[in-house]
C-alpha atoms as one frame of an Amber mdcrd trajectory, in Angstrom:
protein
  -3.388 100.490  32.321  -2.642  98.901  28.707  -4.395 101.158  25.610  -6.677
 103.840  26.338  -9.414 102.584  25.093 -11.881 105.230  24.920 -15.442 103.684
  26.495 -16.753 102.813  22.473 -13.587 102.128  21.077 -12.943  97.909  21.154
 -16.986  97.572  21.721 -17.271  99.473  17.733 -14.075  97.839  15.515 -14.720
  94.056  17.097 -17.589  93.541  15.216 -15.425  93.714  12.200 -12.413  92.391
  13.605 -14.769  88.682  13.930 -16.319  89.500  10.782 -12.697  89.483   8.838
 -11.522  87.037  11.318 -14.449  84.410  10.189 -14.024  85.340   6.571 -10.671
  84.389   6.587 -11.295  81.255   8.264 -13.734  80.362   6.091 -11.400  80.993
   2.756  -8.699  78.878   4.779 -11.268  76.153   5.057 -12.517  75.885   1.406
  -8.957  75.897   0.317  -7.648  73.271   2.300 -10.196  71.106   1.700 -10.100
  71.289  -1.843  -5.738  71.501  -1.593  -6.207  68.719   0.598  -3.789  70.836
   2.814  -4.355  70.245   6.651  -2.383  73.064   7.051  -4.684  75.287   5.738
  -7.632  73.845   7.608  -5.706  74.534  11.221  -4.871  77.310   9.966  -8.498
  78.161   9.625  -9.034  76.977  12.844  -6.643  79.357  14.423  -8.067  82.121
  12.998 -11.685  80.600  13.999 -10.257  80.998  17.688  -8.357  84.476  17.404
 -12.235  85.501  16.444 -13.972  83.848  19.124 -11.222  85.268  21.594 -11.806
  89.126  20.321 -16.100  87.722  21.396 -14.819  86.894  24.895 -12.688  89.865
  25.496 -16.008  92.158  23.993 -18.021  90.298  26.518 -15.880  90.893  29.249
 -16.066  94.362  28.394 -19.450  94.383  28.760 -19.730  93.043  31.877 -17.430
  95.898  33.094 -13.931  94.156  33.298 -12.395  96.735  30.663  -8.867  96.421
  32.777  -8.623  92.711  31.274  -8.384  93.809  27.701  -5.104  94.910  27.221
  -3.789  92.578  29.485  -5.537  89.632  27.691  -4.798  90.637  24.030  -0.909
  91.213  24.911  -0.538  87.874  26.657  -2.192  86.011  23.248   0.174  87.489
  21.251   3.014  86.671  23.381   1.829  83.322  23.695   1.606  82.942  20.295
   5.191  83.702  20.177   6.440  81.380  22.208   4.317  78.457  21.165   6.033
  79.289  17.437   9.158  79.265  18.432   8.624  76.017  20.341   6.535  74.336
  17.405   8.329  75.690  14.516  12.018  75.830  14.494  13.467  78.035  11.968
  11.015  80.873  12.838  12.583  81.445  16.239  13.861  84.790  14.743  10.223
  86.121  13.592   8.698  84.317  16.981  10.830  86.799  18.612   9.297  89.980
  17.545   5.704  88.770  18.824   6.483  89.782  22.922   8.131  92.741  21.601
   4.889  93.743  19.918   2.652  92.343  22.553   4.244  94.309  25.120   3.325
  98.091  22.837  -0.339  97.287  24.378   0.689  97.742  27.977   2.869 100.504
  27.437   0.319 103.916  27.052  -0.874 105.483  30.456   2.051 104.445  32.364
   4.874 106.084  34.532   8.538 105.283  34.409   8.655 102.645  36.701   5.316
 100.799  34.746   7.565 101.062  31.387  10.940  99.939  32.847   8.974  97.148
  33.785   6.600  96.435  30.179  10.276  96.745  28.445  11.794  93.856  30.256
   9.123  91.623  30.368   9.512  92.210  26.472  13.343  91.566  26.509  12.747
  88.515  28.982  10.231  87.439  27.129  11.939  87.742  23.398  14.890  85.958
  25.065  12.956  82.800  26.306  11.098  82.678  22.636  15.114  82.642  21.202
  15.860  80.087  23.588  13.208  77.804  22.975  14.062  77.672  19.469  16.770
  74.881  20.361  14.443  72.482  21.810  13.651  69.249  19.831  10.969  69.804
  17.686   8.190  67.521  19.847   5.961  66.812  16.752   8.084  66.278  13.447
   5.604  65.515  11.263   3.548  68.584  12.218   6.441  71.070  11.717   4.873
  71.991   7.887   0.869  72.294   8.840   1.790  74.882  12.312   4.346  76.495
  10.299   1.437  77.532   8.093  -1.266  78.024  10.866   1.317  80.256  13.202
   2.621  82.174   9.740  -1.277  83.123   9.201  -1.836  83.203  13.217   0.692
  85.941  12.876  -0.241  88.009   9.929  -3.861  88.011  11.060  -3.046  88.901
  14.741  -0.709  91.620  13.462  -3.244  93.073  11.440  -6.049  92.729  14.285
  -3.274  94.991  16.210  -2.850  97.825  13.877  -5.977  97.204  12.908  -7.297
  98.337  16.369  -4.584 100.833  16.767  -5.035 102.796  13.941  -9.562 102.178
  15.161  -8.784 103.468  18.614  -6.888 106.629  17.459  -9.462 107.560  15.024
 -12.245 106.809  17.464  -9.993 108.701  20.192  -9.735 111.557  17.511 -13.479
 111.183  17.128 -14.012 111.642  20.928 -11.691 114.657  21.215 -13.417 116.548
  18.548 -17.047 115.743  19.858 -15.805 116.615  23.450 -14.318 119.825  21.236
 -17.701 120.615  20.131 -19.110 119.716  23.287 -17.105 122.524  24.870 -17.801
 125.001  22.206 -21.357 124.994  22.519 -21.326 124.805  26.203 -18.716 128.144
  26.006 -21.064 129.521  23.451 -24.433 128.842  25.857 -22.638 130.588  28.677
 -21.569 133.134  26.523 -25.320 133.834  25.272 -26.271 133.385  29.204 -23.702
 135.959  29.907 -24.725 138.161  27.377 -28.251 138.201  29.077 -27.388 138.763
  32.203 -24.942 141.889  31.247 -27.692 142.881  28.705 -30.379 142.689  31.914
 -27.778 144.289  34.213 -27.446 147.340  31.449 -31.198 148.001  32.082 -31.195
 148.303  35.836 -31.452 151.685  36.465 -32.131 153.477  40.208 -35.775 154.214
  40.768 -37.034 157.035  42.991 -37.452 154.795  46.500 -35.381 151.858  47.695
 -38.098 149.458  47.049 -39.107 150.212  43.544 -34.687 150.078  42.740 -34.658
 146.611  44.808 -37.644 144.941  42.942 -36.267 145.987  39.696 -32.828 143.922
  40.274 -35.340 141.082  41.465 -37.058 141.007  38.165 -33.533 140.663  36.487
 -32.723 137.592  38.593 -35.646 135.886  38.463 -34.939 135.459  34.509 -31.929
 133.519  35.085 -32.351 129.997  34.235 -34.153 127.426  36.917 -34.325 130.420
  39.621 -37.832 130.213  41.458 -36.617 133.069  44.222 -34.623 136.087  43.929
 -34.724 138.751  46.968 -32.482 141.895  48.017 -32.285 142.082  52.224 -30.407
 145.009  53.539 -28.764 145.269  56.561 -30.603 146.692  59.676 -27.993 146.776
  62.565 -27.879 143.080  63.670 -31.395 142.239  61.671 -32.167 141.939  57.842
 -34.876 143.994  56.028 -36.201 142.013  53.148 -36.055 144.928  50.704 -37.965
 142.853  47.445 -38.654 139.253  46.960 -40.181 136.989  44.311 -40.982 133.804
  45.010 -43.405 130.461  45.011 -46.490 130.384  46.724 -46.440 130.118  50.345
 -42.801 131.638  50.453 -42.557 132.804  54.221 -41.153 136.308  53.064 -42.640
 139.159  52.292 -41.329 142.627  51.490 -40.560 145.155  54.572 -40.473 141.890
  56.891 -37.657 140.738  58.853 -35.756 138.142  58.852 -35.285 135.884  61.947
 -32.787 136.723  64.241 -30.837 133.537  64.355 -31.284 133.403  60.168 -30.014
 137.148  60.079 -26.723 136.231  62.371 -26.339 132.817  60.513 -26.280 134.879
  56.633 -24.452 138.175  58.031 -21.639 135.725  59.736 -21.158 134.229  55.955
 -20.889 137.461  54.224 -17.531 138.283  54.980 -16.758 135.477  52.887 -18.348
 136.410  49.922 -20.673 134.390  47.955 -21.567 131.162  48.697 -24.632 128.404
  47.680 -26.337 126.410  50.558 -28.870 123.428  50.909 -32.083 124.007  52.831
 -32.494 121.435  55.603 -34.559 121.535  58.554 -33.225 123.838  61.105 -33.683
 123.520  65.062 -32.879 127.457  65.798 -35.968 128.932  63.437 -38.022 125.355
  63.161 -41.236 127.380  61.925 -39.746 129.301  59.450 -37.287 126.503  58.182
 -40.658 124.535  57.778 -42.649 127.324  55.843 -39.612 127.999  53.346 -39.325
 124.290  53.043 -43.061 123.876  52.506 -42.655 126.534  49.453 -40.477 124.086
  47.608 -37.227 126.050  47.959 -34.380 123.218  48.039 -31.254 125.531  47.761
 -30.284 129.424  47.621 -26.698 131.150  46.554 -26.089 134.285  47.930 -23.827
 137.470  47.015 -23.474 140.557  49.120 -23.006 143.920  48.160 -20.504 146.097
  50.610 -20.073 150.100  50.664 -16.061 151.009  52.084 -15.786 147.213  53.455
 -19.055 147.717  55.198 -21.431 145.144  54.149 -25.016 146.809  53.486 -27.044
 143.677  52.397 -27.312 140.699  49.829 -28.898 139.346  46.690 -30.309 136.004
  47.383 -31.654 133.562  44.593 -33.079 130.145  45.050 -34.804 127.092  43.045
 -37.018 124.168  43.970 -35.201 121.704  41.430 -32.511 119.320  42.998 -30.602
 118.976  40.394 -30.134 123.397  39.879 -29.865 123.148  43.622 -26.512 120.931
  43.206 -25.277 123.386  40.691 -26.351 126.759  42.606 -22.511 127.157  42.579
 -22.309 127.884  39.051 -24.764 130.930  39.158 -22.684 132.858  41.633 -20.762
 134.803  39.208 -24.010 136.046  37.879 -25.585 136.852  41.520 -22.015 138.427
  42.385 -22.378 140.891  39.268 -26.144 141.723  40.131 -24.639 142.292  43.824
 -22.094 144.812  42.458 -25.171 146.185  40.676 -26.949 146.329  43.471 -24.284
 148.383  45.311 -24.151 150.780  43.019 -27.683 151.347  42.775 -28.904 150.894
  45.913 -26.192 151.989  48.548 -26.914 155.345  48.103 -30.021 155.037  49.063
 -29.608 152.677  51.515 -27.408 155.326  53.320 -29.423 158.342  52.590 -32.245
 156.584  54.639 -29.409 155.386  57.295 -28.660 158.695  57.685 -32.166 159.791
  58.267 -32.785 156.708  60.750 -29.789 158.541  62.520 -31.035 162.160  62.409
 -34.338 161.231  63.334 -33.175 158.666  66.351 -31.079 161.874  67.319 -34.240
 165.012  66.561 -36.589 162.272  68.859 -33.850 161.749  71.463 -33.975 165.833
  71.486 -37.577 166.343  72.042 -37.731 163.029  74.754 -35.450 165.195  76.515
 -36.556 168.773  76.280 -32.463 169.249  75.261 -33.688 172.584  73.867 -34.448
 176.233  75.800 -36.201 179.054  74.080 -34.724 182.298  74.428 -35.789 186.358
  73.469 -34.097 189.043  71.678 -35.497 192.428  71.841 -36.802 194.217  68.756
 -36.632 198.454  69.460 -37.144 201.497  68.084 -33.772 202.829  66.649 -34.282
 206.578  67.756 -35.303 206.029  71.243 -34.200 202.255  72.564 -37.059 201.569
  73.592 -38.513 198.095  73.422 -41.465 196.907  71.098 -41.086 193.687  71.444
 -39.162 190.227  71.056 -38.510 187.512  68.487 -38.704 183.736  70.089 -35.796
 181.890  69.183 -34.653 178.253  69.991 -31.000 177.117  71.210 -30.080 173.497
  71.329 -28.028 172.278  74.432 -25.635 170.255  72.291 -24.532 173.686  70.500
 -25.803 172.682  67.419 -26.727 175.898  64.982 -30.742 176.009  65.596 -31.218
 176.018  61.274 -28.663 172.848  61.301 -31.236 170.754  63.651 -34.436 172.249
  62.195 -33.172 171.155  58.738 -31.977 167.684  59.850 -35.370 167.031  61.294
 -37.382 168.081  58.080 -35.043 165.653  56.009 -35.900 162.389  58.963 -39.361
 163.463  58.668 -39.833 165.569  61.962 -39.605 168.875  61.464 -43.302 169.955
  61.988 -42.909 167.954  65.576 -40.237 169.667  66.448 -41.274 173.367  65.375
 -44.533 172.446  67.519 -42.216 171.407  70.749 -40.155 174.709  69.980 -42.957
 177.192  69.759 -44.931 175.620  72.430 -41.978 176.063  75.086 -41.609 179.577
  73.840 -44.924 180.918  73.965 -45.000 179.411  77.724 -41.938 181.064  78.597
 -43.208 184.174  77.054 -45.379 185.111  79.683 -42.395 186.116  82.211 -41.558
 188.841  79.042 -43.012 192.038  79.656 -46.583 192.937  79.730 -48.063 194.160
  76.392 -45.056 193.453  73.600 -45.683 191.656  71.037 -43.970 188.144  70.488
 -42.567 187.262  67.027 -42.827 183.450  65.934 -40.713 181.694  63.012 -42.821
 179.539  61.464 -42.456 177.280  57.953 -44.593 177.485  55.263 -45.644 174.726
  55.874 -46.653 174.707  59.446 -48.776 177.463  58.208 -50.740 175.219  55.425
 -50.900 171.932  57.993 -53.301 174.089  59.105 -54.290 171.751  62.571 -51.058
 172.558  65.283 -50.373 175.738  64.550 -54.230 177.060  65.769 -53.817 175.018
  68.504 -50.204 176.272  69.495 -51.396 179.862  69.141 -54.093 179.412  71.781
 -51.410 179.571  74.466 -50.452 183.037  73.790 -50.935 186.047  75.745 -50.292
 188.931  73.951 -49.950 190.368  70.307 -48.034 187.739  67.851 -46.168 188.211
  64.758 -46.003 185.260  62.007 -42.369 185.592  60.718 -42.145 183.326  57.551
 -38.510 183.219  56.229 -37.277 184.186  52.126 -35.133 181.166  52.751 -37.791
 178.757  52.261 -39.468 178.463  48.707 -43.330 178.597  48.318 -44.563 177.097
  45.203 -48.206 177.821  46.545 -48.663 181.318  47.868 -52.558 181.280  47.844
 -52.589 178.401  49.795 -50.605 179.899  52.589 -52.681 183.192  52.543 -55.606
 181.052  52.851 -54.352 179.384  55.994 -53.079 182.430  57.744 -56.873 184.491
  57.239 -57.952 181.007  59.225 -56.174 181.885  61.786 -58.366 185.312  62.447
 -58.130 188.918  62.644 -55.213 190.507  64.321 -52.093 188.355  62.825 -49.462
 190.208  61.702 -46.947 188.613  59.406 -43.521 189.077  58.934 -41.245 188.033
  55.975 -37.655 187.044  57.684 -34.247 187.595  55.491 -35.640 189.655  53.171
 -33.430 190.727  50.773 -31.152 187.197  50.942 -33.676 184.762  50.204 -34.448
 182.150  46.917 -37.550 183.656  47.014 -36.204 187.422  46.109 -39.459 189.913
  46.270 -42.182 187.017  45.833 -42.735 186.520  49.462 -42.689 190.629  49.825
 -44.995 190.603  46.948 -47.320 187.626  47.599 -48.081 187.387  51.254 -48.392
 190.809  51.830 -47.089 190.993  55.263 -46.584 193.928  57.614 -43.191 194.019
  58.700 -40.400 193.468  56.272 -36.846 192.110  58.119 -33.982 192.857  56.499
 -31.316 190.230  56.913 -28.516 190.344  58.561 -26.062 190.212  56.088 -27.643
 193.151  54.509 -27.037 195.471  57.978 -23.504 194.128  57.887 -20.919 197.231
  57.356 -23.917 198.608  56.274 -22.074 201.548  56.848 -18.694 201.455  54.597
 -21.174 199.578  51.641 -22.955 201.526  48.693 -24.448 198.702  47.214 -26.145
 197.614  50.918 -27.321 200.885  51.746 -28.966 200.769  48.022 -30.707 197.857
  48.628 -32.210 198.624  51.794 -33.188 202.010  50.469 -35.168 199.988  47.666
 -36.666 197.922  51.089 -37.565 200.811  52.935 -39.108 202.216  49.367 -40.932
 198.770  48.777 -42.450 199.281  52.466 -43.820 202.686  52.316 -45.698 201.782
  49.371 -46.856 198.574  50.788 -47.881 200.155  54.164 -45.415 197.847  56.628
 -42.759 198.374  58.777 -38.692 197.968  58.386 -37.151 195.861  60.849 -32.842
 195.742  60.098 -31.543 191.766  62.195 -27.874 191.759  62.895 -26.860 195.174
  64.365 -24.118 195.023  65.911 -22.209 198.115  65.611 -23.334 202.238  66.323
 -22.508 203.050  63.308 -24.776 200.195  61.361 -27.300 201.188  63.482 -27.445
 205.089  62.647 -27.142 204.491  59.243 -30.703 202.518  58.786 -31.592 204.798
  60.708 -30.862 207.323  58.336 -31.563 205.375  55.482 -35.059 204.924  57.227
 -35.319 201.870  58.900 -37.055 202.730  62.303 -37.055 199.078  63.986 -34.073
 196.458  64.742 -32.347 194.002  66.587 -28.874 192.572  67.277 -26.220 192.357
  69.874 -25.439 196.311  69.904 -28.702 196.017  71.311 -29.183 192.818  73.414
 -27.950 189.283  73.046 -30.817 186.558  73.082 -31.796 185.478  76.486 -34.503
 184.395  78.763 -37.347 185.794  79.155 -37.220 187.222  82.848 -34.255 188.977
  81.920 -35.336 191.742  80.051 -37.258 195.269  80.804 -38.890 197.728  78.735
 -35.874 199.653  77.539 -32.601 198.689  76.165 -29.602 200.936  76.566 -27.884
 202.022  72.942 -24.865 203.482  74.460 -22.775 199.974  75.036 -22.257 198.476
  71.581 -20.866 195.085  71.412 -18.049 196.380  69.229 -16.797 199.596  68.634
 -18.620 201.243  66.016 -17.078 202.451  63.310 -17.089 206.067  61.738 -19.278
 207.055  58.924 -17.464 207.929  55.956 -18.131 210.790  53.524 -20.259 209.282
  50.856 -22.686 211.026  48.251 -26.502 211.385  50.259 -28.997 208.879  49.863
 -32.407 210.153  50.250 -34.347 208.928  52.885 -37.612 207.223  53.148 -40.154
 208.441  56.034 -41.580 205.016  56.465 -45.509 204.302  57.229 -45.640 202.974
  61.172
């Protein structure tokens, strides 16, 4: 291994190293030619060659051979050792030192067994300088000149060594503090990086619809650096939606599309992973849309997806048509993985919301494919006498379900005009096995009434006198409209405002659509009996009524004594189970019996008169 020479460090001091090396030489020269010293002139000549070995071991660096340079400069100097020691007795002591100091070159960037090994090679090779010291001198008469030349050999080539010790620290200092700063700025350019991605990640907000929310976290990602695609795909059962997606022209991918099959297993069978970056290569499974995205320029993607409880409900995809970002996609996953957990947050929400609705609606169409619905009738009658004047249509599901449950699930998927059409078609077709000359009572939404195109059409099935019955539960933020749309219909409708008295709406319905029945709700009539502050209201009903020229109809009865108390209060029409129970329509006749309550009915307590209210019918 020798010194760690860092890539500029001999290639920078050996320039100087020759330059001293020839000035000394040349000093060396002059003087022992004017001294008329020989010694000084090989002296000169030794240095000469110590310089024009440091230019051989530079040029072997350059051809690429930097593994020779330690090795070569240590065996000089322990050359130069031995050959004193053999030349010069007298010096064997000094000579000695040389393999010691040779051997300090070899030493850095080694393990134990590399320095046992440098050590006795120095020890071995100290010994064999001491023991050449007590060979004849070979050349008496030159003892003198190479004590000179290996004295100066050995000052220069000691220098030359701590010379380009103390050069390679410095420039190995020098290299640690650029690679310092190098590491700074890089920190400090992911830092501002970071900053803009958590700065664009702070302005992502959720929009009103799934695609406006998606295309705003695409224009966040495609302002990360050397990204040419972003795109947010969401999860549709075994498929994936593309949800937003920016990219070159001729990108294959458009918004609302889906992805191939065999590309939506291959990405939702990586997921579980987490993110990941890929290469684009031709692929044999999806050839023509491989080629298209290819054709677009698109060389690599990374990929993060976003999960909800473990459940994976899509991914943020970006992607770039350089090759060299394409072999560092991997460093831009953190940032996709943050504007995934963005994404989550923003989008799942949504994303379930309209899951949701895919369900209800899957579930409201399944229902009307089937016909899993019946209508059925309950009786409307005269309090005094029992007798029937006619029947409210209502709808009962054959899963159970509450009837306002379904109807309200299929307005939030989108089909809750549909199914009000299915529901009043099958009851005004089962209506005609109800008795002759009653009238019918439909429920019907606001707006139903305003579509103003199925309901005519509906009504044309009927065979006898209708009633509109448009319930205080739903609000109405245009009455005109709907009074508009029910004088369309012709002469002769009657309309009914449902739950009056419990509604959002309060009295605007009463007051708006001027209808000619008013139905007091059920929970109203409730222990109607035992309750002030009920009987006040529907005193205030049956008041609001006889001014208003319309009828008072009390839902819910269900005991004898609810029942005789609107009919003391004034109420003259009802329904409930003390009456009849909903049921088909060939099961009813003209007159219902009022001595067989459902329950027992409960006494009327002594409580101050309320005046009654001789209604208008």
């Amino acid at each position: 291994m020798g010194f760690p020479l860092p890539s500029s460090g001999l290639s920078q001091y050996l320039p100087r190293l020759v330059a001293v090396s020839l000035a000394a030489a040349a000093s060396e020269a002059v003087a022992g030619i004017a001294l008329g010293e020989p010694a000084l002139v090989g002296s000169a000549g030794m240095i000469l060659g110590f310089g024009l070995a440091m230019v051989g071991v530079g040029r072997l660096r350059g051809a690429g051979r930097q593994r020779w340079e330690s090795p070569l400069l240590a065996a000089s100097v322990f050359g130069l050792g031995v050959a004193g020691a053999i030349l010069i007795p007298g010096i064997s002591f000094s000579a000695a030192m040389l393999p010691i100091l040779a051997t300090v070159v070899l030493l850095p960037g080694r393990g134990r067994a590399g320095i046992a090994g440098v050590l006795l090679l120095a020890i071995v090779g100290s010994g064999l300088t001491l023991l050449m010291a007590d060979i004849p001198h070979p050349l008496p008469a030159m003892r003198e000149p190479l004590g000179s030349i290996f004295i100066a050999a050995t000052f220069l080539g000691t220098a030359a060594l701590l010379l380009g010790a103390v050069t390679i620290f410095a420039l190995q200092a020098q290299a640690s503090l650029q690679s310092l700063r190098e590491a700074l700025r890089s920190h400090e350019a992911a830092f501002a990086e970071r900053a803009v991605i958590v700065a664009s990640i702070g302005r992502l907000e959720r929009r009103d619809t799934i695609k406006a929310t998606a295309e705003l976290i695409v224009d966040a990602l495609m302002k990360l650096p050397d990204i040419d695609l972003a795109g947010v795909l969401a999860c549709e059962g075994a498929e994936l939606e593309v949800l937003a997606v920016t990219g070159p022209v001729g990108f294959p991918l458009r918004a609302g599309e889906l992805l191939p099959t065999v590309r939506s297993r291959h990405l939702l069978s990586r997921m579980a992973g987490g993110p990941w970056a890929e290469r684009w290569t031709d692929e044999p499974e999806y050839p023509d849309y491989a080629a298209a995205f290819l054709a677009s320029g698109i060389v690599g993607q990374a990929y993060a997806p976003f999960l909800e409880n473990g459940v994976v409900m899509g991914v943020v995809a970006i992607g770039t048509t350089s090759e060299e970002s394409a072999d560092h996609l991997i460093s831009e996953l953190p940032a996709v993985a943050e504007f995934a957990a963005t994404a989550s947050l923003l989008l799942t929400p949504l994303l379930t919301a309209r899951r949701q609705r895919e369900d209800g609606r899957r579930a409201i169409q399944t229902i009307m494919d089937d016909g899993s619905f019946r209508p059925v009738f309950q009786p409307v009658v005269d309090l005094a006498s029992g007798r029937t004047v006619g029947f409210e249509a209502l709808t009962r599901f054959v899963d159970g379900r509450r009837p306002d449950l379904v109807f309200s699930a299929a307005a939030l998927a989108g089909l809750g005009l549909e199914l009000e059409v299915r529901t009043l078609e099958a009851a005004l077709l089962a209506s005609r096995e109800l008795p002759a000359g009653l009238w019918l009572s439909l429920n019907v939404s606001p707006a139903l009434v305003v579509e103003g195109i199925e309901l005519p059409r509906v009504l044309a099935l009927r065979d006898r006198p209708f009633v509109l019955e448009i319930t205080e539960h739903v609000a109405i933020d245009d009455y005109r409209s709907v009074r508009s749309a029910i004088d369309r219909l012709g002469g002769g409708i009657r309309v009914a405002v449902d739950d009056a008295g419990a509604g959002i709406a309060n009295f605007s319905h009463l007051v708006e659509l001027r209808p000619k029945i008013v139905k007091v709700d059920a929970g109203l009539i409730r222990d109607l009996d035992t309750d002030l502050a009920r009987q006040a209201v529907v005193v205030g009903l049956v008041h609001f009524a006889a001014k208003a020229g319309c009828e008072v109809i009390a839902e819910g009865i269900e005991t004898e004594a609810e029942r005789s108390t609107a009919l003391g209060l004034g109420v003259t029409l009802g329904q409930g189970f003390l009456m009849a129970r909903p049921g088909r329509a060939g099961s009813f006749s003209g007159r219902v019996p009022l001595s067989s309550p459902i329950r027992s009915a409960r006494p009327l307590r002594t409580r101050p008169s309320v005046p009654g209210v001789r209604p208008s019918i």
